Amino acid sequence: MPRKPLQPCAYPGCPRLCEGRYCEEHRKAEAKRYETYSRDPSVRRKYGRAWKRIRDSYVREHPFCEQCFERGILVPVDEVHHKVPVSKGGTHERSNLMSLCRSCHNKIHAELGDRNARN
């Protein structure tokens, strides 16, 4: 199957052609700009280094999507979901966590209507 044609980098003034939105050089710069200026600062407080440690240990204990596992399908974990969101008073306690694949995670948020449904 033929590959998609290369597109110009979306960074202003960059003439390079790339497969994604930004070339390799500007991808990192754009990610840093997004973290600094566009992302809600409260996210960093809620999901910092402590959350990373909690998430990693939870994934070690629950390596497969819990919803798919109930249906007899083994799908590796992509997301660790809070049953009660942190923004609504939920905590990082293990009883409030659920390991999910990206598809199941997106289905939950699409049903809740709190995010745009993503592929």
PDB file of C-alpha atoms in Angstrom:
ATOM      1  CA  MET A   1       0.000   0.000   0.000  1.00  0.00           C
ATOM      2  CA  PRO A   2       1.423   3.426  -0.877  1.00  0.00           C
ATOM      3  CA  ARG A   3       2.487   5.786   1.874  1.00  0.00           C
ATOM      4  CA  LYS A   4       0.824   9.120   2.486  1.00  0.00           C
ATOM      5  CA  PRO A   5       2.596  12.025   0.828  1.00  0.00           C
ATOM      6  CA  LEU A   6       4.790  14.148   3.072  1.00  0.00           C
ATOM      7  CA  GLN A   7       3.337  17.447   4.284  1.00  0.00           C
ATOM      8  CA  PRO A   8       5.084  20.687   5.171  1.00  0.00           C
ATOM      9  CA  CYS A   9       5.825  21.175   8.862  1.00  0.00           C
ATOM     10  CA  ALA A  10       3.081  23.249  10.544  1.00  0.00           C
ATOM     11  CA  TYR A  11       5.642  25.304  12.495  1.00  0.00           C
ATOM     12  CA  PRO A  12       5.655  28.859  11.059  1.00  0.00           C
ATOM     13  CA  GLY A  13       8.433  29.327   8.509  1.00  0.00           C
ATOM     14  CA  CYS A  14       9.681  25.729   8.531  1.00  0.00           C
ATOM     15  CA  PRO A  15      10.103  24.378   4.972  1.00  0.00           C
ATOM     16  CA  ARG A  16      10.742  20.726   5.949  1.00  0.00           C
ATOM     17  CA  LEU A  17       8.456  17.926   4.811  1.00  0.00           C
ATOM     18  CA  CYS A  18       7.282  15.449   7.437  1.00  0.00           C
ATOM     19  CA  GLU A  19       4.875  12.567   8.016  1.00  0.00           C
ATOM     20  CA  GLY A  20       3.089  14.057  11.044  1.00  0.00           C
ATOM     21  CA  ARG A  21       2.063  17.607  11.813  1.00  0.00           C
ATOM     22  CA  TYR A  22       5.528  18.801  12.832  1.00  0.00           C
ATOM     23  CA  CYS A  23       9.053  17.847  11.815  1.00  0.00           C
ATOM     24  CA  GLU A  24      11.281  16.111  14.364  1.00  0.00           C
ATOM     25  CA  GLU A  25      12.908  19.389  15.462  1.00  0.00           C
ATOM     26  CA  HIS A  26       9.655  21.275  16.046  1.00  0.00           C
ATOM     27  CA  ARG A  27       7.672  18.369  17.553  1.00  0.00           C
ATOM     28  CA  LYS A  28       9.536  18.720  20.851  1.00  0.00           C
ATOM     29  CA  ALA A  29       9.302  22.514  20.812  1.00  0.00           C
ATOM     30  CA  GLU A  30       5.551  22.364  20.191  1.00  0.00           C
ATOM     31  CA  ALA A  31       5.037  19.812  22.978  1.00  0.00           C
ATOM     32  CA  LYS A  32       6.946  22.063  25.385  1.00  0.00           C
ATOM     33  CA  ARG A  33       4.927  25.106  24.303  1.00  0.00           C
ATOM     34  CA  TYR A  34       1.686  23.183  24.834  1.00  0.00           C
ATOM     35  CA  GLU A  35       2.742  22.059  28.334  1.00  0.00           C
ATOM     36  CA  THR A  36       3.761  25.588  29.288  1.00  0.00           C
ATOM     37  CA  TYR A  37       0.992  27.732  27.812  1.00  0.00           C
ATOM     38  CA  SER A  38      -2.017  25.702  26.655  1.00  0.00           C
ATOM     39  CA  ARG A  39      -2.429  22.940  29.228  1.00  0.00           C
ATOM     40  CA  ASP A  40      -4.349  23.661  32.416  1.00  0.00           C
ATOM     41  CA  PRO A  41      -1.782  24.182  35.236  1.00  0.00           C
ATOM     42  CA  SER A  42      -3.948  22.280  37.725  1.00  0.00           C
ATOM     43  CA  VAL A  43      -3.337  19.087  35.721  1.00  0.00           C
ATOM     44  CA  ARG A  44       0.316  19.148  36.743  1.00  0.00           C
ATOM     45  CA  ARG A  45      -0.662  19.328  40.420  1.00  0.00           C
ATOM     46  CA  LYS A  46      -3.197  16.485  40.114  1.00  0.00           C
ATOM     47  CA  TYR A  47      -1.095  14.226  37.913  1.00  0.00           C
ATOM     48  CA  GLY A  48       2.511  14.696  38.967  1.00  0.00           C
ATOM     49  CA  ARG A  49       5.305  12.308  39.854  1.00  0.00           C
ATOM     50  CA  ALA A  50       3.276  10.671  42.638  1.00  0.00           C
ATOM     51  CA  TRP A  51       0.510   9.793  40.154  1.00  0.00           C
ATOM     52  CA  LYS A  52       3.094   8.299  37.779  1.00  0.00           C
ATOM     53  CA  ARG A  53       4.345   5.989  40.538  1.00  0.00           C
ATOM     54  CA  ILE A  54       0.794   4.979  41.530  1.00  0.00           C
ATOM     55  CA  ARG A  55      -0.167   4.390  37.895  1.00  0.00           C
ATOM     56  CA  ASP A  56       2.928   2.296  37.155  1.00  0.00           C
ATOM     57  CA  SER A  57       2.415   0.066  40.201  1.00  0.00           C
ATOM     58  CA  TYR A  58      -1.291  -0.357  39.339  1.00  0.00           C
ATOM     59  CA  VAL A  59      -0.415  -1.346  35.763  1.00  0.00           C
ATOM     60  CA  ARG A  60       2.059  -3.949  37.066  1.00  0.00           C
ATOM     61  CA  GLU A  61      -0.728  -5.504  39.144  1.00  0.00           C
ATOM     62  CA  HIS A  62      -3.411  -5.161  36.416  1.00  0.00           C
ATOM     63  CA  PRO A  63      -1.608  -5.543  33.050  1.00  0.00           C
ATOM     64  CA  PHE A  64      -4.786  -6.056  30.977  1.00  0.00           C
ATOM     65  CA  CYS A  65      -7.858  -3.938  30.278  1.00  0.00           C
ATOM     66  CA  GLU A  66     -10.336  -4.879  33.016  1.00  0.00           C
ATOM     67  CA  GLN A  67     -13.436  -4.492  30.822  1.00  0.00           C
ATOM     68  CA  CYS A  68     -11.996  -6.552  27.954  1.00  0.00           C
ATOM     69  CA  PHE A  69     -10.707  -9.147  30.442  1.00  0.00           C
ATOM     70  CA  GLU A  70     -14.288  -9.672  31.703  1.00  0.00           C
ATOM     71  CA  ARG A  71     -15.281 -10.527  28.108  1.00  0.00           C
ATOM     72  CA  GLY A  72     -12.361 -12.981  27.806  1.00  0.00           C
ATOM     73  CA  ILE A  73     -10.137 -10.747  25.654  1.00  0.00           C
ATOM     74  CA  LEU A  74      -6.559  -9.953  26.679  1.00  0.00           C
ATOM     75  CA  VAL A  75      -5.730  -6.376  25.696  1.00  0.00           C
ATOM     76  CA  PRO A  76      -2.746  -4.555  27.264  1.00  0.00           C
ATOM     77  CA  VAL A  77      -3.398  -1.467  29.385  1.00  0.00           C
ATOM     78  CA  ASP A  78      -3.126   1.986  27.775  1.00  0.00           C
ATOM     79  CA  GLU A  79      -4.869   4.114  30.395  1.00  0.00           C
ATOM     80  CA  VAL A  80      -5.553   3.996  34.128  1.00  0.00           C
ATOM     81  CA  HIS A  81      -9.011   5.445  34.656  1.00  0.00           C
ATOM     82  CA  HIS A  82     -10.412   7.092  37.795  1.00  0.00           C
ATOM     83  CA  LYS A  83     -13.940   5.816  38.471  1.00  0.00           C
ATOM     84  CA  VAL A  84     -14.678   9.091  40.274  1.00  0.00           C
ATOM     85  CA  PRO A  85     -12.635  11.815  38.529  1.00  0.00           C
ATOM     86  CA  VAL A  86     -10.063  13.710  40.581  1.00  0.00           C
ATOM     87  CA  SER A  87     -11.752  16.948  39.488  1.00  0.00           C
ATOM     88  CA  LYS A  88     -14.974  15.741  41.155  1.00  0.00           C
ATOM     89  CA  GLY A  89     -13.424  14.698  44.444  1.00  0.00           C
ATOM     90  CA  GLY A  90     -11.980  11.311  43.474  1.00  0.00           C
ATOM     91  CA  THR A  91      -8.635  10.136  44.779  1.00  0.00           C
ATOM     92  CA  HIS A  92      -5.734   8.041  43.559  1.00  0.00           C
ATOM     93  CA  GLU A  93      -6.748   5.153  45.862  1.00  0.00           C
ATOM     94  CA  ARG A  94      -6.665   1.736  44.220  1.00  0.00           C
ATOM     95  CA  SER A  95     -10.395   1.235  44.791  1.00  0.00           C
ATOM     96  CA  ASN A  96     -11.009   4.262  42.549  1.00  0.00           C
ATOM     97  CA  LEU A  97      -8.750   3.050  39.697  1.00  0.00           C
ATOM     98  CA  MET A  98      -9.444   0.849  36.674  1.00  0.00           C
ATOM     99  CA  SER A  99      -6.986  -0.271  33.993  1.00  0.00           C
ATOM    100  CA  LEU A 100      -8.385   0.149  30.473  1.00  0.00           C
ATOM    101  CA  CYS A 101      -7.358  -0.025  26.847  1.00  0.00           C
ATOM    102  CA  ARG A 102      -7.686   3.202  24.887  1.00  0.00           C
ATOM    103  CA  SER A 103     -10.892   2.037  23.188  1.00  0.00           C
ATOM    104  CA  CYS A 104     -12.712   1.255  26.457  1.00  0.00           C
ATOM    105  CA  HIS A 105     -11.425   4.476  28.029  1.00  0.00           C
ATOM    106  CA  ASN A 106     -12.757   6.539  25.127  1.00  0.00           C
ATOM    107  CA  LYS A 107     -16.123   4.730  25.286  1.00  0.00           C
ATOM    108  CA  ILE A 108     -16.506   5.594  28.971  1.00  0.00           C
ATOM    109  CA  HIS A 109     -15.762   9.273  28.370  1.00  0.00           C
ATOM    110  CA  ALA A 110     -18.019   9.383  25.307  1.00  0.00           C
ATOM    111  CA  GLU A 111     -20.883   7.979  27.395  1.00  0.00           C
ATOM    112  CA  LEU A 112     -20.181  10.488  30.168  1.00  0.00           C
ATOM    113  CA  GLY A 113     -20.023  13.291  27.610  1.00  0.00           C
ATOM    114  CA  ASP A 114     -17.148  14.988  29.409  1.00  0.00           C
ATOM    115  CA  ARG A 115     -14.735  14.815  26.460  1.00  0.00           C
ATOM    116  CA  ASN A 116     -14.881  14.748  22.727  1.00  0.00           C
ATOM    117  CA  ALA A 117     -15.024  11.206  21.431  1.00  0.00           C
ATOM    118  CA  ARG A 118     -11.602  10.390  19.981  1.00  0.00           C
ATOM    119  CA  ASN A 119     -10.403   7.530  17.812  1.00  0.00           C
TER     120      ASN A 119
END
